Amino acid sequence: RKEVEQDPGPFNVPEGATVAFNCTYSNSASQSFFWYRQDCRKEPKLLMSVYSSGNEDGRFTAQLNRASQYISLLIRDSKLSDSATYLCVAQGGDKLIFGTGTRLQVFP
Amino acid sequence: DTEVTQTPKHLVMGMTNKKSLKCEQHMGHRAMYWYKQKAKKPPELMFVYSYEKLSINESVPSRFSPECPNSSLLNLHLHALQPEDSALYLCASSQPGQEVNEQFFGPGTRLTVL
């Protein structure tokens, strides 16, 4: 079983839609969690860290459920520019463990 | 603008060549990382330097040799690579020992081994 599991997608959604990505992790000792965004042939960029209380940054909301070992990312009012691969990441010490990524395609 | 820079952007090399990838960060971080990423796969950790000392080597073949000359520079020396080593090589940096280890990536070097 992979340490961090994500639905690979693709998720094809129209502009303005709300889309949710889910992620599970297997190591209960994982300390912190992140969502990274990666555009085709570019580097991963940190989208947001994920806190137990949940956190929001504009149209993006991240939630962490430690009891269920589950992380989510909600994107509201999708834009064409949100099209990318979203990587769920768990931290173990100084190491980051990446999920395989979920591909999002927003169409006009 | 990225505060982690990598050179070169692209590199094509033969299996007998020796080349080096370079990374520089201007964030004052004391941990630096090399990752390898194949198409449609997530990044895979290769090496971690913490306070300029190698702290993690993820069983990487010896044809990859990392070097950390100072706190802001990280090199990856390449020798006798194989075609399957063709990939995007990403450098990242962070502040070590933090509860929340946010890592910031450079733009990568796209390596092709012929």
PDB file of C-alpha atoms in Angstrom:
ATOM      1  CA  ARG A   1       0.000   0.000   0.000  1.00  0.00           C
ATOM      2  CA  LYS A   2       1.328   3.453  -0.907  1.00  0.00           C
ATOM      3  CA  GLU A   3       2.041   5.815   1.990  1.00  0.00           C
ATOM      4  CA  VAL A   4      -0.003   8.613   0.393  1.00  0.00           C
ATOM      5  CA  GLU A   5      -2.861   7.705  -1.940  1.00  0.00           C
ATOM      6  CA  GLN A   6      -4.787   9.979  -4.273  1.00  0.00           C
ATOM      7  CA  ASP A   7      -7.312   9.483  -7.056  1.00  0.00           C
ATOM      8  CA  PRO A   8      -5.239  10.183 -10.202  1.00  0.00           C
ATOM      9  CA  GLY A   9      -8.218  11.668 -12.081  1.00  0.00           C
ATOM     10  CA  PRO A  10      -8.397  13.394 -14.448  1.00  0.00           C
ATOM     11  CA  PHE A  11     -11.127  15.608 -13.075  1.00  0.00           C
ATOM     12  CA  ASN A  12     -12.667  17.566 -15.956  1.00  0.00           C
ATOM     13  CA  VAL A  13     -14.794  20.444 -14.658  1.00  0.00           C
ATOM     14  CA  PRO A  14     -16.318  23.608 -16.182  1.00  0.00           C
ATOM     15  CA  GLU A  15     -15.195  27.072 -15.138  1.00  0.00           C
ATOM     16  CA  GLY A  16     -16.953  28.177 -11.986  1.00  0.00           C
ATOM     17  CA  ALA A  17     -17.412  24.647 -10.634  1.00  0.00           C
ATOM     18  CA  THR A  18     -16.427  23.485  -7.169  1.00  0.00           C
ATOM     19  CA  VAL A  19     -14.123  20.478  -7.102  1.00  0.00           C
ATOM     20  CA  ALA A  20     -12.799  18.410  -4.193  1.00  0.00           C
ATOM     21  CA  PHE A  21      -9.719  16.202  -4.031  1.00  0.00           C
ATOM     22  CA  ASN A  22      -9.185  13.578  -1.375  1.00  0.00           C
ATOM     23  CA  CYS A  23      -6.065  11.922  -0.099  1.00  0.00           C
ATOM     24  CA  THR A  24      -5.328   9.247   2.517  1.00  0.00           C
ATOM     25  CA  TYR A  25      -2.074   8.507   4.289  1.00  0.00           C
ATOM     26  CA  SER A  26      -0.959   5.338   6.014  1.00  0.00           C
ATOM     27  CA  ASN A  27       1.657   6.527   8.515  1.00  0.00           C
ATOM     28  CA  SER A  28      -0.089   7.837  11.605  1.00  0.00           C
ATOM     29  CA  ALA A  29       3.224   9.379  12.733  1.00  0.00           C
ATOM     30  CA  SER A  30       3.193  11.836   9.813  1.00  0.00           C
ATOM     31  CA  GLN A  31       3.588  15.299  11.268  1.00  0.00           C
ATOM     32  CA  SER A  32       2.415  17.783   8.699  1.00  0.00           C
ATOM     33  CA  PHE A  33       0.690  17.821   5.353  1.00  0.00           C
ATOM     34  CA  PHE A  34       0.721  19.961   2.248  1.00  0.00           C
ATOM     35  CA  TRP A  35      -0.876  20.455  -1.113  1.00  0.00           C
ATOM     36  CA  TYR A  36       1.472  21.260  -3.980  1.00  0.00           C
ATOM     37  CA  ARG A  37       0.438  22.245  -7.470  1.00  0.00           C
ATOM     38  CA  GLN A  38       2.475  21.166 -10.486  1.00  0.00           C
ATOM     39  CA  ASP A  39       1.970  22.470 -14.020  1.00  0.00           C
ATOM     40  CA  CYS A  40       3.088  20.379 -16.978  1.00  0.00           C
ATOM     41  CA  ARG A  41       6.902  20.279 -17.238  1.00  0.00           C
ATOM     42  CA  LYS A  42       7.319  22.687 -14.297  1.00  0.00           C
ATOM     43  CA  GLU A  43       8.360  22.301 -10.682  1.00  0.00           C
ATOM     44  CA  PRO A  44       5.916  21.617  -7.826  1.00  0.00           C
ATOM     45  CA  LYS A  45       4.801  24.816  -6.112  1.00  0.00           C
ATOM     46  CA  LEU A  46       3.534  24.899  -2.539  1.00  0.00           C
ATOM     47  CA  LEU A  47      -0.166  25.695  -2.601  1.00  0.00           C
ATOM     48  CA  MET A  48      -0.862  25.442   1.101  1.00  0.00           C
ATOM     49  CA  SER A  49       0.040  23.656   4.308  1.00  0.00           C
ATOM     50  CA  VAL A  50      -2.820  21.750   5.939  1.00  0.00           C
ATOM     51  CA  TYR A  51      -3.705  22.245   9.586  1.00  0.00           C
ATOM     52  CA  SER A  52      -5.962  20.176  11.846  1.00  0.00           C
ATOM     53  CA  SER A  53      -8.374  23.039  12.255  1.00  0.00           C
ATOM     54  CA  GLY A  54      -8.702  23.404   8.505  1.00  0.00           C
ATOM     55  CA  ASN A  55      -7.450  26.405   6.639  1.00  0.00           C
ATOM     56  CA  GLU A  56      -8.590  28.576   3.782  1.00  0.00           C
ATOM     57  CA  ASP A  57      -6.708  30.699   1.267  1.00  0.00           C
ATOM     58  CA  GLY A  58      -9.047  32.527  -1.074  1.00  0.00           C
ATOM     59  CA  ARG A  59     -10.862  29.943  -3.196  1.00  0.00           C
ATOM     60  CA  PHE A  60      -8.899  27.049  -1.677  1.00  0.00           C
ATOM     61  CA  THR A  61      -9.823  25.192   1.525  1.00  0.00           C
ATOM     62  CA  ALA A  62      -7.784  22.345   3.019  1.00  0.00           C
ATOM     63  CA  GLN A  63      -8.930  19.968   5.751  1.00  0.00           C
ATOM     64  CA  LEU A  64      -7.091  17.355   7.793  1.00  0.00           C
ATOM     65  CA  ASN A  65      -8.768  14.517   9.698  1.00  0.00           C
ATOM     66  CA  ARG A  66      -6.090  12.746  11.749  1.00  0.00           C
ATOM     67  CA  ALA A  67      -8.489  10.128  13.121  1.00  0.00           C
ATOM     68  CA  SER A  68      -9.362   8.969   9.582  1.00  0.00           C
ATOM     69  CA  GLN A  69      -5.898   9.816   8.164  1.00  0.00           C
ATOM     70  CA  TYR A  70      -7.586  11.813   5.451  1.00  0.00           C
ATOM     71  CA  ILE A  71      -6.769  15.137   3.783  1.00  0.00           C
ATOM     72  CA  SER A  72      -8.893  17.133   1.378  1.00  0.00           C
ATOM     73  CA  LEU A  73      -8.591  20.145  -0.902  1.00  0.00           C
ATOM     74  CA  LEU A  74     -11.637  22.087  -2.069  1.00  0.00           C
ATOM     75  CA  ILE A  75     -11.398  24.541  -4.949  1.00  0.00           C
ATOM     76  CA  ARG A  76     -14.334  26.897  -5.407  1.00  0.00           C
ATOM     77  CA  ASP A  77     -15.172  28.909  -8.529  1.00  0.00           C
ATOM     78  CA  SER A  78     -12.627  27.020 -10.667  1.00  0.00           C
ATOM     79  CA  LYS A  79     -10.598  29.051 -13.161  1.00  0.00           C
ATOM     80  CA  LEU A  80      -8.957  27.870 -16.362  1.00  0.00           C
ATOM     81  CA  SER A  81      -5.623  28.647 -14.696  1.00  0.00           C
ATOM     82  CA  ASP A  82      -6.341  26.069 -11.970  1.00  0.00           C
ATOM     83  CA  SER A  83      -5.685  23.300 -14.517  1.00  0.00           C
ATOM     84  CA  ALA A  84      -2.688  21.407 -13.120  1.00  0.00           C
ATOM     85  CA  THR A  85      -1.742  18.312 -11.130  1.00  0.00           C
ATOM     86  CA  TYR A  86      -2.357  18.589  -7.380  1.00  0.00           C
ATOM     87  CA  LEU A  87       0.035  16.637  -5.185  1.00  0.00           C
ATOM     88  CA  CYS A  88      -0.919  15.579  -1.667  1.00  0.00           C
ATOM     89  CA  VAL A  89       2.177  15.418   0.540  1.00  0.00           C
ATOM     90  CA  ALA A  90       2.872  14.047   4.022  1.00  0.00           C
ATOM     91  CA  GLN A  91       5.903  15.029   6.072  1.00  0.00           C
ATOM     92  CA  GLY A  92       7.974  12.469   7.956  1.00  0.00           C
ATOM     93  CA  GLY A  93      10.931  14.188   9.662  1.00  0.00           C
ATOM     94  CA  ASP A  94      12.822  16.076   6.955  1.00  0.00           C
ATOM     95  CA  LYS A  95      11.306  13.908   4.226  1.00  0.00           C
ATOM     96  CA  LEU A  96       8.248  14.647   2.135  1.00  0.00           C
ATOM     97  CA  ILE A  97       6.200  11.708   0.885  1.00  0.00           C
ATOM     98  CA  PHE A  98       4.304  12.560  -2.268  1.00  0.00           C
ATOM     99  CA  GLY A  99       1.074  11.091  -3.544  1.00  0.00           C
ATOM    100  CA  THR A 100       0.893  10.328  -7.244  1.00  0.00           C
ATOM    101  CA  GLY A 101      -1.102  13.506  -7.894  1.00  0.00           C
ATOM    102  CA  THR A 102      -4.594  14.295  -9.122  1.00  0.00           C
ATOM    103  CA  ARG A 103      -4.919  15.921 -12.518  1.00  0.00           C
ATOM    104  CA  LEU A 104      -7.451  18.743 -12.854  1.00  0.00           C
ATOM    105  CA  GLN A 105      -8.604  20.109 -16.210  1.00  0.00           C
ATOM    106  CA  VAL A 106     -10.906  23.136 -16.133  1.00  0.00           C
ATOM    107  CA  PHE A 107     -12.722  23.809 -19.417  1.00  0.00           C
ATOM    108  CA  PRO A 108     -14.509  26.970 -20.648  1.00  0.00           C
TER     109      PRO A 108
ATOM    110  CA  ASP B   1      10.397  34.775  -9.209  1.00  0.00           C
ATOM    111  CA  THR B   2      11.784  31.560  -7.766  1.00  0.00           C
ATOM    112  CA  GLU B   3      14.312  31.917  -4.967  1.00  0.00           C
ATOM    113  CA  VAL B   4      15.753  28.515  -5.794  1.00  0.00           C
ATOM    114  CA  THR B   5      17.624  28.526  -9.082  1.00  0.00           C
ATOM    115  CA  GLN B   6      19.005  25.600 -11.056  1.00  0.00           C
ATOM    116  CA  THR B   7      21.394  25.369 -13.982  1.00  0.00           C
ATOM    117  CA  PRO B   8      21.354  24.226 -16.652  1.00  0.00           C
ATOM    118  CA  LYS B   9      17.667  24.132 -17.617  1.00  0.00           C
ATOM    119  CA  HIS B  10      18.310  21.330 -20.093  1.00  0.00           C
ATOM    120  CA  LEU B  11      21.191  18.889 -20.416  1.00  0.00           C
ATOM    121  CA  VAL B  12      21.872  16.182 -22.971  1.00  0.00           C
ATOM    122  CA  MET B  13      24.773  13.858 -22.226  1.00  0.00           C
ATOM    123  CA  GLY B  14      26.237  10.602 -23.393  1.00  0.00           C
ATOM    124  CA  MET B  15      26.752   7.630 -21.118  1.00  0.00           C
ATOM    125  CA  THR B  16      30.490   8.303 -20.865  1.00  0.00           C
ATOM    126  CA  ASN B  17      30.226  12.008 -20.079  1.00  0.00           C
ATOM    127  CA  LYS B  18      30.755  13.707 -16.732  1.00  0.00           C
ATOM    128  CA  LYS B  19      28.520  16.676 -15.983  1.00  0.00           C
ATOM    129  CA  SER B  20      27.233  18.596 -12.969  1.00  0.00           C
ATOM    130  CA  LEU B  21      23.881  20.064 -12.032  1.00  0.00           C
ATOM    131  CA  LYS B  22      23.887  23.188  -9.884  1.00  0.00           C
ATOM    132  CA  CYS B  23      21.386  24.606  -7.432  1.00  0.00           C
ATOM    133  CA  GLU B  24      21.436  27.841  -5.450  1.00  0.00           C
ATOM    134  CA  GLN B  25      18.953  29.130  -2.897  1.00  0.00           C
ATOM    135  CA  HIS B  26      18.624  32.629  -1.498  1.00  0.00           C
ATOM    136  CA  MET B  27      16.130  31.866   1.263  1.00  0.00           C
ATOM    137  CA  GLY B  28      18.599  31.385   4.124  1.00  0.00           C
ATOM    138  CA  HIS B  29      17.574  27.745   4.409  1.00  0.00           C
ATOM    139  CA  ARG B  30      19.916  25.166   5.893  1.00  0.00           C
ATOM    140  CA  ALA B  31      18.430  22.024   4.306  1.00  0.00           C
ATOM    141  CA  MET B  32      18.690  21.245   0.605  1.00  0.00           C
ATOM    142  CA  TYR B  33      17.358  18.313  -1.383  1.00  0.00           C
ATOM    143  CA  TRP B  34      17.757  16.543  -4.705  1.00  0.00           C
ATOM    144  CA  TYR B  35      14.740  14.843  -6.243  1.00  0.00           C
ATOM    145  CA  LYS B  36      14.296  12.895  -9.465  1.00  0.00           C
ATOM    146  CA  GLN B  37      10.983  13.028 -11.306  1.00  0.00           C
ATOM    147  CA  LYS B  38       9.936  10.839 -14.226  1.00  0.00           C
ATOM    148  CA  ALA B  39       6.995  11.763 -16.465  1.00  0.00           C
ATOM    149  CA  LYS B  40       3.565  11.362 -14.826  1.00  0.00           C
ATOM    150  CA  LYS B  41       5.171  10.296 -11.519  1.00  0.00           C
ATOM    151  CA  PRO B  42       5.683  12.222  -8.277  1.00  0.00           C
ATOM    152  CA  PRO B  43       9.150  13.456  -7.259  1.00  0.00           C
ATOM    153  CA  GLU B  44      11.390  10.815  -5.659  1.00  0.00           C
ATOM    154  CA  LEU B  45      13.830  11.908  -2.972  1.00  0.00           C
ATOM    155  CA  MET B  46      17.500  11.220  -3.710  1.00  0.00           C
ATOM    156  CA  PHE B  47      19.583  13.137  -1.146  1.00  0.00           C
ATOM    157  CA  VAL B  48      19.140  15.493   1.794  1.00  0.00           C
ATOM    158  CA  TYR B  49      21.773  17.885   3.132  1.00  0.00           C
ATOM    159  CA  SER B  50      21.164  19.421   6.522  1.00  0.00           C
ATOM    160  CA  TYR B  51      23.591  22.100   7.741  1.00  0.00           C
ATOM    161  CA  GLU B  52      25.864  21.195   4.806  1.00  0.00           C
ATOM    162  CA  LYS B  53      26.148  17.552   5.883  1.00  0.00           C
ATOM    163  CA  LEU B  54      24.616  14.645   3.969  1.00  0.00           C
ATOM    164  CA  SER B  55      21.829  13.359   6.186  1.00  0.00           C
ATOM    165  CA  ILE B  56      19.808  11.145   3.829  1.00  0.00           C
ATOM    166  CA  ASN B  57      20.892   9.071   0.830  1.00  0.00           C
ATOM    167  CA  GLU B  58      17.954   7.109  -0.529  1.00  0.00           C
ATOM    168  CA  SER B  59      20.140   4.264  -1.835  1.00  0.00           C
ATOM    169  CA  VAL B  60      21.026   6.247  -4.939  1.00  0.00           C
ATOM    170  CA  PRO B  61      23.559   4.628  -7.337  1.00  0.00           C
ATOM    171  CA  SER B  62      27.122   5.941  -7.016  1.00  0.00           C
ATOM    172  CA  ARG B  63      27.007   7.400 -10.523  1.00  0.00           C
ATOM    173  CA  PHE B  64      25.164  10.276  -8.799  1.00  0.00           C
ATOM    174  CA  SER B  65      27.419  12.173  -6.395  1.00  0.00           C
ATOM    175  CA  PRO B  66      26.063  15.126  -4.400  1.00  0.00           C
ATOM    176  CA  GLU B  67      28.129  17.967  -3.003  1.00  0.00           C
ATOM    177  CA  CYS B  68      27.188  20.889  -0.766  1.00  0.00           C
ATOM    178  CA  PRO B  69      29.992  23.512  -0.942  1.00  0.00           C
ATOM    179  CA  ASN B  70      28.174  25.951   1.359  1.00  0.00           C
ATOM    180  CA  SER B  71      24.786  26.667   2.855  1.00  0.00           C
ATOM    181  CA  SER B  72      23.336  28.147  -0.319  1.00  0.00           C
ATOM    182  CA  LEU B  73      24.800  25.845  -2.994  1.00  0.00           C
ATOM    183  CA  LEU B  74      24.120  22.236  -3.905  1.00  0.00           C
ATOM    184  CA  ASN B  75      25.651  20.293  -6.777  1.00  0.00           C
ATOM    185  CA  LEU B  76      24.906  16.905  -8.287  1.00  0.00           C
ATOM    186  CA  HIS B  77      27.822  15.340 -10.161  1.00  0.00           C
ATOM    187  CA  LEU B  78      26.880  12.851 -12.864  1.00  0.00           C
ATOM    188  CA  HIS B  79      29.121  10.162 -14.342  1.00  0.00           C
ATOM    189  CA  ALA B  80      28.465   7.094 -16.481  1.00  0.00           C
ATOM    190  CA  LEU B  81      24.722   7.568 -16.462  1.00  0.00           C
ATOM    191  CA  GLN B  82      22.238   5.229 -18.112  1.00  0.00           C
ATOM    192  CA  PRO B  83      19.380   6.177 -20.476  1.00  0.00           C
ATOM    193  CA  GLU B  84      16.894   5.322 -17.695  1.00  0.00           C
ATOM    194  CA  ASP B  85      18.393   8.178 -15.660  1.00  0.00           C
ATOM    195  CA  SER B  86      16.742  10.631 -18.064  1.00  0.00           C
ATOM    196  CA  ALA B  87      14.329  12.674 -15.930  1.00  0.00           C
ATOM    197  CA  LEU B  88      13.632  16.079 -14.403  1.00  0.00           C
ATOM    198  CA  TYR B  89      16.050  16.716 -11.531  1.00  0.00           C
ATOM    199  CA  LEU B  90      14.623  19.043  -8.918  1.00  0.00           C
ATOM    200  CA  CYS B  91      16.408  20.857  -6.129  1.00  0.00           C
ATOM    201  CA  ALA B  92      14.511  22.080  -3.075  1.00  0.00           C
ATOM    202  CA  SER B  93      15.309  23.887   0.145  1.00  0.00           C
ATOM    203  CA  SER B  94      13.735  24.301   3.571  1.00  0.00           C
ATOM    204  CA  GLN B  95      14.567  25.133   7.159  1.00  0.00           C
ATOM    205  CA  PRO B  96      15.515  21.843   8.894  1.00  0.00           C
ATOM    206  CA  GLY B  97      13.998  20.546  12.091  1.00  0.00           C
ATOM    207  CA  GLN B  98      10.744  22.447  11.690  1.00  0.00           C
ATOM    208  CA  GLU B  99       7.423  20.911  12.663  1.00  0.00           C
ATOM    209  CA  VAL B 100       6.073  22.125   9.325  1.00  0.00           C
ATOM    210  CA  ASN B 101       8.782  21.456   6.732  1.00  0.00           C
ATOM    211  CA  GLU B 102       7.712  23.615   3.779  1.00  0.00           C
ATOM    212  CA  GLN B 103      10.036  22.837   0.908  1.00  0.00           C
ATOM    213  CA  PHE B 104      10.503  25.190  -2.036  1.00  0.00           C
ATOM    214  CA  PHE B 105      11.534  23.814  -5.392  1.00  0.00           C
ATOM    215  CA  GLY B 106      13.718  25.166  -8.146  1.00  0.00           C
ATOM    216  CA  PRO B 107      12.611  24.970 -11.796  1.00  0.00           C
ATOM    217  CA  GLY B 108      14.556  21.766 -12.391  1.00  0.00           C
ATOM    218  CA  THR B 109      17.081  20.483 -14.911  1.00  0.00           C
ATOM    219  CA  ARG B 110      15.646  18.294 -17.649  1.00  0.00           C
ATOM    220  CA  LEU B 111      18.280  15.623 -18.291  1.00  0.00           C
ATOM    221  CA  THR B 112      18.442  13.365 -21.320  1.00  0.00           C
ATOM    222  CA  VAL B 113      21.004  10.554 -21.388  1.00  0.00           C
ATOM    223  CA  LEU B 114      21.735   9.153 -24.832  1.00  0.00           C
TER     224      LEU B 114
END
